[in-house]
Short mmCIF file of C-alpha atoms in Angstrom, two decimals:
data_model
loop_
_atom_site.label_atom_id
_atom_site.label_comp_id
_atom_site.label_asym_id
_atom_site.label_seq_id
_atom_site.Cartn_x
_atom_site.Cartn_y
_atom_site.Cartn_z
CA MET A 1 1.18 30.88 -0.41
CA PHE A 2 1.21 30.46 -4.15
CA TYR A 3 -0.94 27.99 -5.99
CA ARG A 4 -0.52 27.29 -9.65
CA VAL A 5 -3.15 28.94 -11.73
CA THR A 6 -4.23 26.62 -14.50
CA ARG A 7 -7.43 26.80 -16.42
CA GLN A 8 -8.68 23.94 -14.29
CA THR A 9 -7.85 25.73 -11.05
CA ILE A 10 -9.73 28.79 -12.15
CA LEU A 11 -12.73 26.68 -13.10
CA ILE A 12 -12.63 24.94 -9.76
CA GLY A 13 -12.29 28.23 -7.93
CA LEU A 14 -15.28 29.65 -9.73
CA THR A 15 -17.37 26.57 -9.08
CA LEU A 16 -16.44 26.53 -5.43
CA LEU A 17 -17.41 30.15 -5.13
CA SER A 18 -20.71 29.75 -6.89
CA LEU A 19 -21.76 26.45 -5.37
CA GLY A 20 -20.23 26.75 -1.93
CA VAL A 21 -19.33 23.09 -2.23
CA SER A 22 -18.55 21.17 0.91
CA VAL A 23 -16.27 18.19 0.73
CA LYS A 24 -15.64 15.26 2.96
CA ALA A 25 -11.94 14.56 2.77
CA GLU A 26 -11.63 11.84 5.42
CA ASP A 27 -12.14 8.98 3.01
CA ASN A 28 -8.97 8.71 1.01
CA THR A 29 -9.32 5.40 -0.71
CA ALA A 30 -11.64 4.85 -3.63
CA GLU A 31 -11.90 7.41 -6.36
CA ASP A 32 -15.48 6.45 -7.22
CA ASP A 33 -17.12 8.97 -4.93
CA THR A 34 -14.86 11.73 -6.21
CA ALA A 35 -17.11 12.22 -9.20
CA GLU A 36 -19.87 13.65 -7.02
CA GLU A 37 -17.56 15.71 -4.86
CA PHE A 38 -15.29 17.09 -7.50
CA PRO A 39 -17.20 19.35 -9.84
CA LEU A 40 -16.49 18.58 -13.46
CA ILE A 41 -17.14 21.56 -15.58
CA ALA A 42 -15.44 21.21 -18.90
CA ASP A 43 -15.54 18.25 -21.22
CA GLU A 44 -11.78 18.50 -21.66
CA LEU A 45 -11.36 17.88 -17.96
CA GLY A 46 -13.62 14.88 -18.38
CA GLU A 47 -11.26 13.55 -21.05
CA SER A 48 -8.22 13.94 -18.82
CA ARG A 49 -10.17 12.32 -16.01
CA LYS A 50 -10.70 9.32 -18.26
CA VAL A 51 -6.96 8.94 -18.86
CA TRP A 52 -6.35 9.36 -15.14
CA LEU A 53 -8.99 6.79 -14.16
CA GLN A 54 -7.64 4.23 -16.60
CA ASN A 55 -3.93 4.69 -15.91
CA CYS A 56 -3.14 6.62 -12.77
CA GLN A 57 -5.82 6.13 -10.13
CA THR A 58 -4.78 2.49 -9.75
CA CYS A 59 -1.81 3.81 -7.74
CA HIS A 60 -2.65 7.43 -6.97
CA ALA A 61 -6.10 6.84 -5.45
CA TYR A 62 -4.69 4.31 -2.96
CA GLY A 63 -1.09 5.27 -2.31
CA ILE A 64 0.20 2.10 -4.00
CA ALA A 65 4.02 2.11 -4.35
CA GLY A 66 4.04 5.31 -2.31
CA ALA A 67 2.11 7.34 -4.89
CA PRO A 68 0.86 10.67 -3.52
CA ILE A 69 -2.94 10.74 -3.07
CA PRO A 70 -4.67 13.90 -4.37
CA LYS A 71 -7.26 13.68 -1.59
CA ILE A 72 -4.55 14.08 1.05
CA PRO A 73 -3.40 17.70 0.86
CA SER A 74 -0.15 17.15 2.79
CA GLN A 75 1.01 14.73 0.11
CA TRP A 76 0.56 17.32 -2.64
CA GLU A 77 1.16 20.65 -0.98
CA GLU A 78 4.88 20.71 -1.85
CA ARG A 79 4.50 19.15 -5.27
CA LEU A 80 1.99 21.83 -6.23
CA GLN A 81 4.75 24.41 -5.75
CA SER A 82 7.09 22.86 -8.32
CA PRO A 83 6.91 24.01 -11.95
CA LEU A 84 4.23 22.28 -13.99
CA SER A 85 6.91 21.43 -16.57
CA GLN A 86 8.70 19.36 -13.92
CA LEU A 87 5.54 17.46 -13.00
CA TYR A 88 4.96 16.78 -16.71
CA GLN A 89 8.54 15.62 -17.17
CA HIS A 90 8.39 13.35 -14.12
CA ALA A 91 5.15 11.81 -15.35
CA ILE A 92 6.39 11.29 -18.92
CA GLU A 93 9.93 10.12 -18.20
CA GLY A 94 9.27 8.60 -14.78
CA PHE A 95 11.37 9.38 -11.72
CA TYR A 96 12.60 8.17 -8.35
CA GLY A 97 11.51 10.03 -5.24
CA GLU A 98 13.69 10.81 -2.24
CA SER A 99 13.13 7.46 -0.56
CA ASP A 100 13.57 5.53 -3.85
CA THR A 101 9.86 5.28 -4.49
CA HIS A 102 9.32 4.86 -8.21
CA MET A 103 6.90 6.69 -10.45
CA PRO A 104 7.11 4.68 -13.69
CA ALA A 105 7.35 6.48 -17.04
CA ARG A 106 3.84 7.24 -18.36
CA GLY A 107 2.38 5.49 -15.32
CA GLY A 108 3.68 2.22 -16.77
CA ASN A 109 1.66 2.47 -19.99
CA PRO A 110 4.04 3.17 -22.92
CA ALA A 111 1.07 3.48 -25.28
CA LEU A 112 0.03 6.83 -23.76
CA SER A 113 0.94 9.95 -25.78
CA ASP A 114 2.65 12.97 -24.19
CA ALA A 115 -0.65 14.84 -24.54
CA GLU A 116 -2.56 12.14 -22.67
CA VAL A 117 -0.02 11.99 -19.85
CA THR A 118 0.08 15.77 -19.40
CA ALA A 119 -3.72 15.88 -19.48
CA ALA A 120 -3.80 13.32 -16.69
CA VAL A 121 -1.27 15.42 -14.73
CA ASP A 122 -3.50 18.48 -15.22
CA TYR A 123 -6.43 16.52 -13.87
CA MET A 124 -4.53 15.27 -10.84
CA VAL A 125 -3.11 18.75 -10.14
CA ALA A 126 -6.64 20.16 -10.34
CA LEU A 127 -7.93 17.42 -8.03
CA ALA A 128 -5.13 17.99 -5.51
CA THR A 129 -5.62 21.77 -5.63
CA TYR A 130 -9.31 21.28 -5.08
CA TYR A 131 -8.78 19.18 -1.95
CA LEU A 132 -6.10 21.55 -0.71
CA LEU A 133 -8.36 24.58 -1.08
CA THR A 134 -11.37 22.90 0.51
CA LYS A 135 -9.61 21.03 3.31
CA LYS A 136 -11.20 21.42 6.69
CA ASP A 137 -8.78 21.58 9.59
CA MET B 1 1.06 5.64 25.45
CA LYS B 2 1.27 2.56 27.65
CA LEU B 3 4.98 3.22 28.17
CA ASN B 4 4.32 6.81 29.13
CA ALA B 5 1.69 5.74 31.61
CA LEU B 6 4.11 3.23 33.02
CA LEU B 7 6.85 5.83 33.38
CA ASN B 8 4.46 8.22 35.09
CA VAL B 9 3.38 5.53 37.47
CA LYS B 10 7.03 4.75 38.10
CA SER B 11 8.01 8.29 39.01
CA LEU B 12 4.89 8.76 41.11
CA VAL B 13 5.59 5.58 42.97
CA GLY B 14 9.23 6.58 43.36
CA VAL B 15 8.37 9.96 44.84
CA SER B 16 5.44 9.10 47.10
CA VAL B 17 5.94 5.56 48.34
CA LEU B 18 9.58 4.68 48.85
CA GLY B 19 10.45 1.11 49.48
CA LEU B 20 10.97 -2.28 47.94
CA GLY B 21 7.37 -3.34 48.37
CA SER B 22 6.06 -0.87 45.84
CA ALA B 23 8.84 -1.65 43.36
CA PHE B 24 7.84 -5.28 43.64
CA ALA B 25 4.18 -4.42 43.11
CA LEU B 26 5.10 -2.49 39.97
CA THR B 27 7.05 -5.40 38.56
CA ALA B 28 4.17 -7.75 39.24
CA TRP B 29 1.75 -5.38 37.52
CA SER B 30 3.83 -5.00 34.38
CA GLN B 31 4.33 -8.75 34.14
CA ASP B 32 0.59 -9.22 34.31
CA ALA B 33 0.11 -6.68 31.55
CA GLY B 34 2.19 -8.87 29.26
CA GLU B 35 -0.06 -11.81 29.97
CA THR B 36 -3.40 -10.04 29.82
CA PRO B 37 -5.16 -10.45 26.47
CA SER B 38 -5.75 -6.96 25.12
CA ILE B 39 -5.12 -7.23 21.40
CA THR B 40 -7.72 -8.67 19.05
CA PRO B 41 -6.73 -11.20 16.38
CA ARG B 42 -7.64 -8.61 13.78
CA SER B 43 -5.39 -5.91 15.19
CA MET B 44 -2.60 -8.43 15.60
CA ALA B 45 -2.99 -9.50 11.96
CA ASP B 46 -3.10 -5.86 10.84
CA ALA B 47 0.05 -5.09 12.83
CA LEU B 48 1.89 -8.13 11.48
CA HIS B 49 0.89 -7.19 7.96
CA MET B 50 2.03 -3.63 8.45
CA VAL B 51 5.47 -4.85 9.49
CA MET B 52 5.90 -7.33 6.66
CA ASP B 53 4.49 -4.94 4.06
CA SER B 54 6.74 -2.10 5.19
CA ASP B 55 9.82 -4.34 5.24
CA ARG B 56 9.03 -5.54 1.75
CA ALA B 57 8.41 -1.99 0.51
CA VAL B 58 11.74 -0.88 1.99
CA TYR B 59 13.50 -3.81 0.32
CA THR B 60 11.80 -3.02 -2.99
CA ARG B 61 12.56 0.70 -2.83
CA ARG B 62 15.87 1.06 -0.99
CA ILE B 63 17.52 -2.02 -2.47
CA VAL B 64 15.90 -3.17 -5.71
CA ASN B 65 14.71 0.20 -7.03
CA ARG B 66 17.85 2.02 -6.00
CA LEU B 67 20.56 -0.48 -6.92
CA ALA B 68 18.96 -2.46 -9.74
CA ALA B 69 16.58 -0.04 -11.44
CA LYS B 70 18.12 3.38 -10.76
CA ASP B 71 21.88 2.93 -10.30
CA LYS B 72 22.04 -0.33 -12.32
CA VAL B 73 24.91 -1.79 -10.31
CA ILE B 74 23.23 -5.19 -9.81
CA THR B 75 20.13 -6.99 -11.08
CA ALA B 76 17.30 -8.75 -9.25
CA SER B 77 16.42 -12.20 -10.54
CA GLU B 78 14.45 -15.35 -9.76
CA HIS B 79 17.73 -17.23 -10.42
CA PHE B 80 19.66 -15.07 -8.01
CA GLU B 81 22.29 -17.72 -7.20
CA ASP B 82 23.35 -18.49 -10.78
CA GLU B 83 23.13 -14.87 -11.79
CA LYS B 84 24.70 -13.47 -8.62
CA ALA B 85 21.69 -11.20 -8.38
CA LEU B 86 19.40 -9.82 -5.67
CA VAL B 87 16.45 -12.00 -4.66
CA LEU B 88 13.08 -10.79 -5.93
CA PRO B 89 10.87 -9.04 -3.36
CA ALA B 90 8.38 -11.95 -3.56
CA GLN B 91 11.17 -14.46 -2.88
CA MET B 92 12.47 -12.37 -0.02
CA PHE B 93 8.94 -12.46 1.41
CA ARG B 94 8.61 -16.24 0.99
CA PHE B 95 12.00 -16.91 2.60
CA GLY B 96 10.90 -14.86 5.58
CA ALA B 97 7.62 -16.78 5.84
CA GLU B 98 9.49 -20.09 5.67
CA MET B 99 11.89 -19.04 8.41
CA VAL B 100 9.00 -17.94 10.62
CA ALA B 101 7.28 -21.30 10.09
CA GLU B 102 10.45 -23.13 11.10
CA ARG B 103 11.13 -21.00 14.15
CA ALA B 104 7.49 -20.99 15.27
CA GLU B 105 7.49 -24.78 15.30
CA ALA B 106 10.17 -24.70 17.99
CA ASN B 107 8.33 -22.04 19.96
CA PRO B 108 4.77 -22.96 20.97
CA ASP B 109 4.11 -19.41 22.20
CA VAL B 110 4.37 -18.07 18.68
CA ASN B 111 1.38 -19.33 16.86
CA PHE B 112 0.63 -17.88 13.48
CA SER B 113 1.51 -18.40 9.85
CA TYR B 114 1.57 -16.31 6.72
CA SER B 115 2.08 -16.76 3.01
CA LEU B 116 1.97 -14.95 -0.32
CA GLN B 117 -0.69 -16.52 -2.52
CA SER B 118 -2.60 -15.92 -5.72
CA ILE B 119 -5.52 -17.31 -7.66
CA TRP B 120 -3.17 -16.97 -10.67
CA PRO B 121 0.01 -18.43 -9.19
CA ILE B 122 3.31 -19.02 -11.01
CA ASN B 123 4.15 -21.55 -8.32
CA LYS B 124 1.20 -23.91 -7.78
CA GLN B 125 2.15 -24.15 -4.11
CA ASN B 126 1.05 -20.52 -3.81
CA ALA B 127 -2.53 -21.30 -4.85
CA PRO B 128 -5.23 -20.90 -2.15
CA GLN B 129 -6.10 -24.11 -0.29
CA THR B 130 -8.94 -23.29 2.10
CA GLU B 131 -12.36 -21.73 1.39
CA ALA B 132 -11.43 -18.58 3.33
CA GLU B 133 -8.23 -18.20 1.28
CA LYS B 134 -10.15 -18.57 -1.98
CA ALA B 135 -12.90 -16.17 -0.94
CA GLY B 136 -10.37 -13.71 0.50
CA LEU B 137 -8.12 -13.58 -2.56
CA GLN B 138 -11.15 -13.07 -4.78
CA PHE B 139 -12.46 -10.36 -2.45
CA VAL B 140 -9.26 -8.32 -2.37
CA ALA B 141 -8.96 -8.60 -6.17
CA ASP B 142 -12.54 -7.31 -6.59
CA ASN B 143 -12.47 -4.63 -3.85
CA LYS B 144 -9.31 -2.64 -4.19
CA GLY B 145 -8.18 -0.90 -1.03
CA GLN B 146 -10.01 -3.34 1.28
CA ASN B 147 -8.85 -6.26 3.40
CA TYR B 148 -10.68 -9.54 3.99
CA TYR B 149 -11.27 -11.11 7.40
CA ALA B 150 -12.86 -14.47 8.24
CA ASN B 151 -13.07 -17.17 10.87
CA GLU B 152 -12.43 -20.70 9.74
CA GLU B 153 -12.18 -24.11 11.31
CA LEU B 154 -9.43 -26.40 10.08
CA GLY B 155 -8.76 -29.81 11.60
CA GLY B 156 -10.85 -29.00 14.68
CA VAL B 157 -8.97 -25.73 15.37
CA ASN B 158 -10.55 -22.30 15.01
CA TYR B 159 -8.57 -19.69 13.14
CA PHE B 160 -8.82 -16.02 12.38
CA THR B 161 -7.72 -15.54 8.77
CA ALA B 162 -6.90 -12.19 7.17
CA VAL B 163 -6.12 -11.52 3.50
CA TYR B 164 -4.36 -8.34 2.26
CA ALA B 165 -3.99 -7.41 -1.40
CA ASP B 166 -0.63 -7.68 -3.12
CA THR B 167 -0.45 -5.19 -5.96
CA ALA B 168 1.73 -4.72 -9.04
CA VAL B 169 3.67 -1.67 -7.91
CA ALA B 170 6.10 -1.62 -10.85
CA PRO B 171 5.91 -2.50 -14.55
CA VAL B 172 8.23 -5.50 -13.97
CA CYS B 173 5.73 -7.13 -11.57
CA ALA B 174 3.22 -7.39 -14.40
CA SER B 175 5.67 -8.14 -17.22
CA CYS B 176 7.64 -10.85 -15.43
CA HIS B 177 4.47 -12.70 -14.40
CA ASN B 178 2.82 -12.26 -17.82
CA ASP B 179 5.92 -13.63 -19.58
CA HIS B 180 6.59 -16.47 -17.13
CA LYS B 181 6.00 -19.88 -18.67
CA ASP B 182 4.17 -21.13 -15.58
CA SER B 183 1.86 -18.14 -15.16
CA PRO B 184 -1.83 -18.99 -15.72
CA ARG B 185 -2.60 -15.32 -16.36
CA THR B 186 -0.88 -13.13 -18.93
CA ASP B 187 -2.77 -9.82 -18.84
CA PHE B 188 -1.62 -8.27 -15.55
CA LYS B 189 -1.30 -4.49 -15.70
CA ILE B 190 0.53 -2.17 -13.34
CA GLY B 191 -1.67 -1.43 -10.33
CA ASP B 192 -3.58 -4.72 -10.62
CA VAL B 193 -4.08 -6.86 -7.55
CA MET B 194 -1.93 -9.93 -8.34
CA GLY B 195 -2.45 -11.92 -5.18
CA GLY B 196 -2.54 -11.51 -1.45
CA VAL B 197 -0.84 -12.04 1.86
CA VAL B 198 -2.71 -14.55 4.00
CA ILE B 199 -2.19 -14.36 7.78
CA ARG B 200 -3.69 -17.07 9.99
CA ILE B 201 -3.93 -16.93 13.78
CA PRO B 202 -5.41 -19.72 15.94
CA ILE B 203 -8.13 -18.53 18.34
CA GLU B 204 -9.53 -20.19 21.44
CA GLN B 205 -13.26 -20.66 21.65
#
């Protein structure tokens, strides 16, 4: 299987290798405990995390409106196969999923720049990849 | 699972003990099962909420999102009659709750009520009345992802009361409430908890 190789993924891979991190993936609600579990290496990732926490986790950490939760690998496995450009476009322009679930343009915050939205996508993709690679089952 | 067990029992009974007596015994057993308390008030409230929440999500997605937001063939509006529009998801929910209240009155076996409330209500009738409602709505607003459960006594009757968050799932949830002349709160953002569903079930003690 192919997983997208972004700078974040490589960083995560390296950290996983060097730390041998173990993750508990059962709890899929609050994002708060993610900070300890999900190794943050680069400051840039910290910046994208900030955008994500302020604008995206409100739906994506809980599944509100049908938003896919990064901590649940099955909800991201397929999305991680689509081109990053499509994920960016869907996040910036908004889109309707197959069962008419709605991802609003820029997560519903028109004040976000393209760069901020794509950074938040990078963060979420990294988070989802992390949980997918470390899932225990 | 129960059904499977029942079917297994049925075929076993059919194969090993032929006769009307056993068929009668089986009927008596399954009738008893319907009368035996086996579901807690909490699991009943959770199940009821799951049904109403899923129905509302389907209405929001398959009808309002698809026809009003995506295909733009009709609008959804508070003034749906004048504007020949779809009812809002919150109105759809309230109409359902009102119909249940009416029908439950005529059927003493069905004994529960539910409503959509908020500590920042557009319609003052949707403000919390009891202490458990107030505490519950505050709790679900402060603890996203969690439900609130309490016992309360009202007019000499004991109730189990559950409160489930109601969240702004689309930009229009926040904008319509923020812009509404009767809204006491004008800074809702997408993803905010805007209110809650209150389910109340009488319990014997």
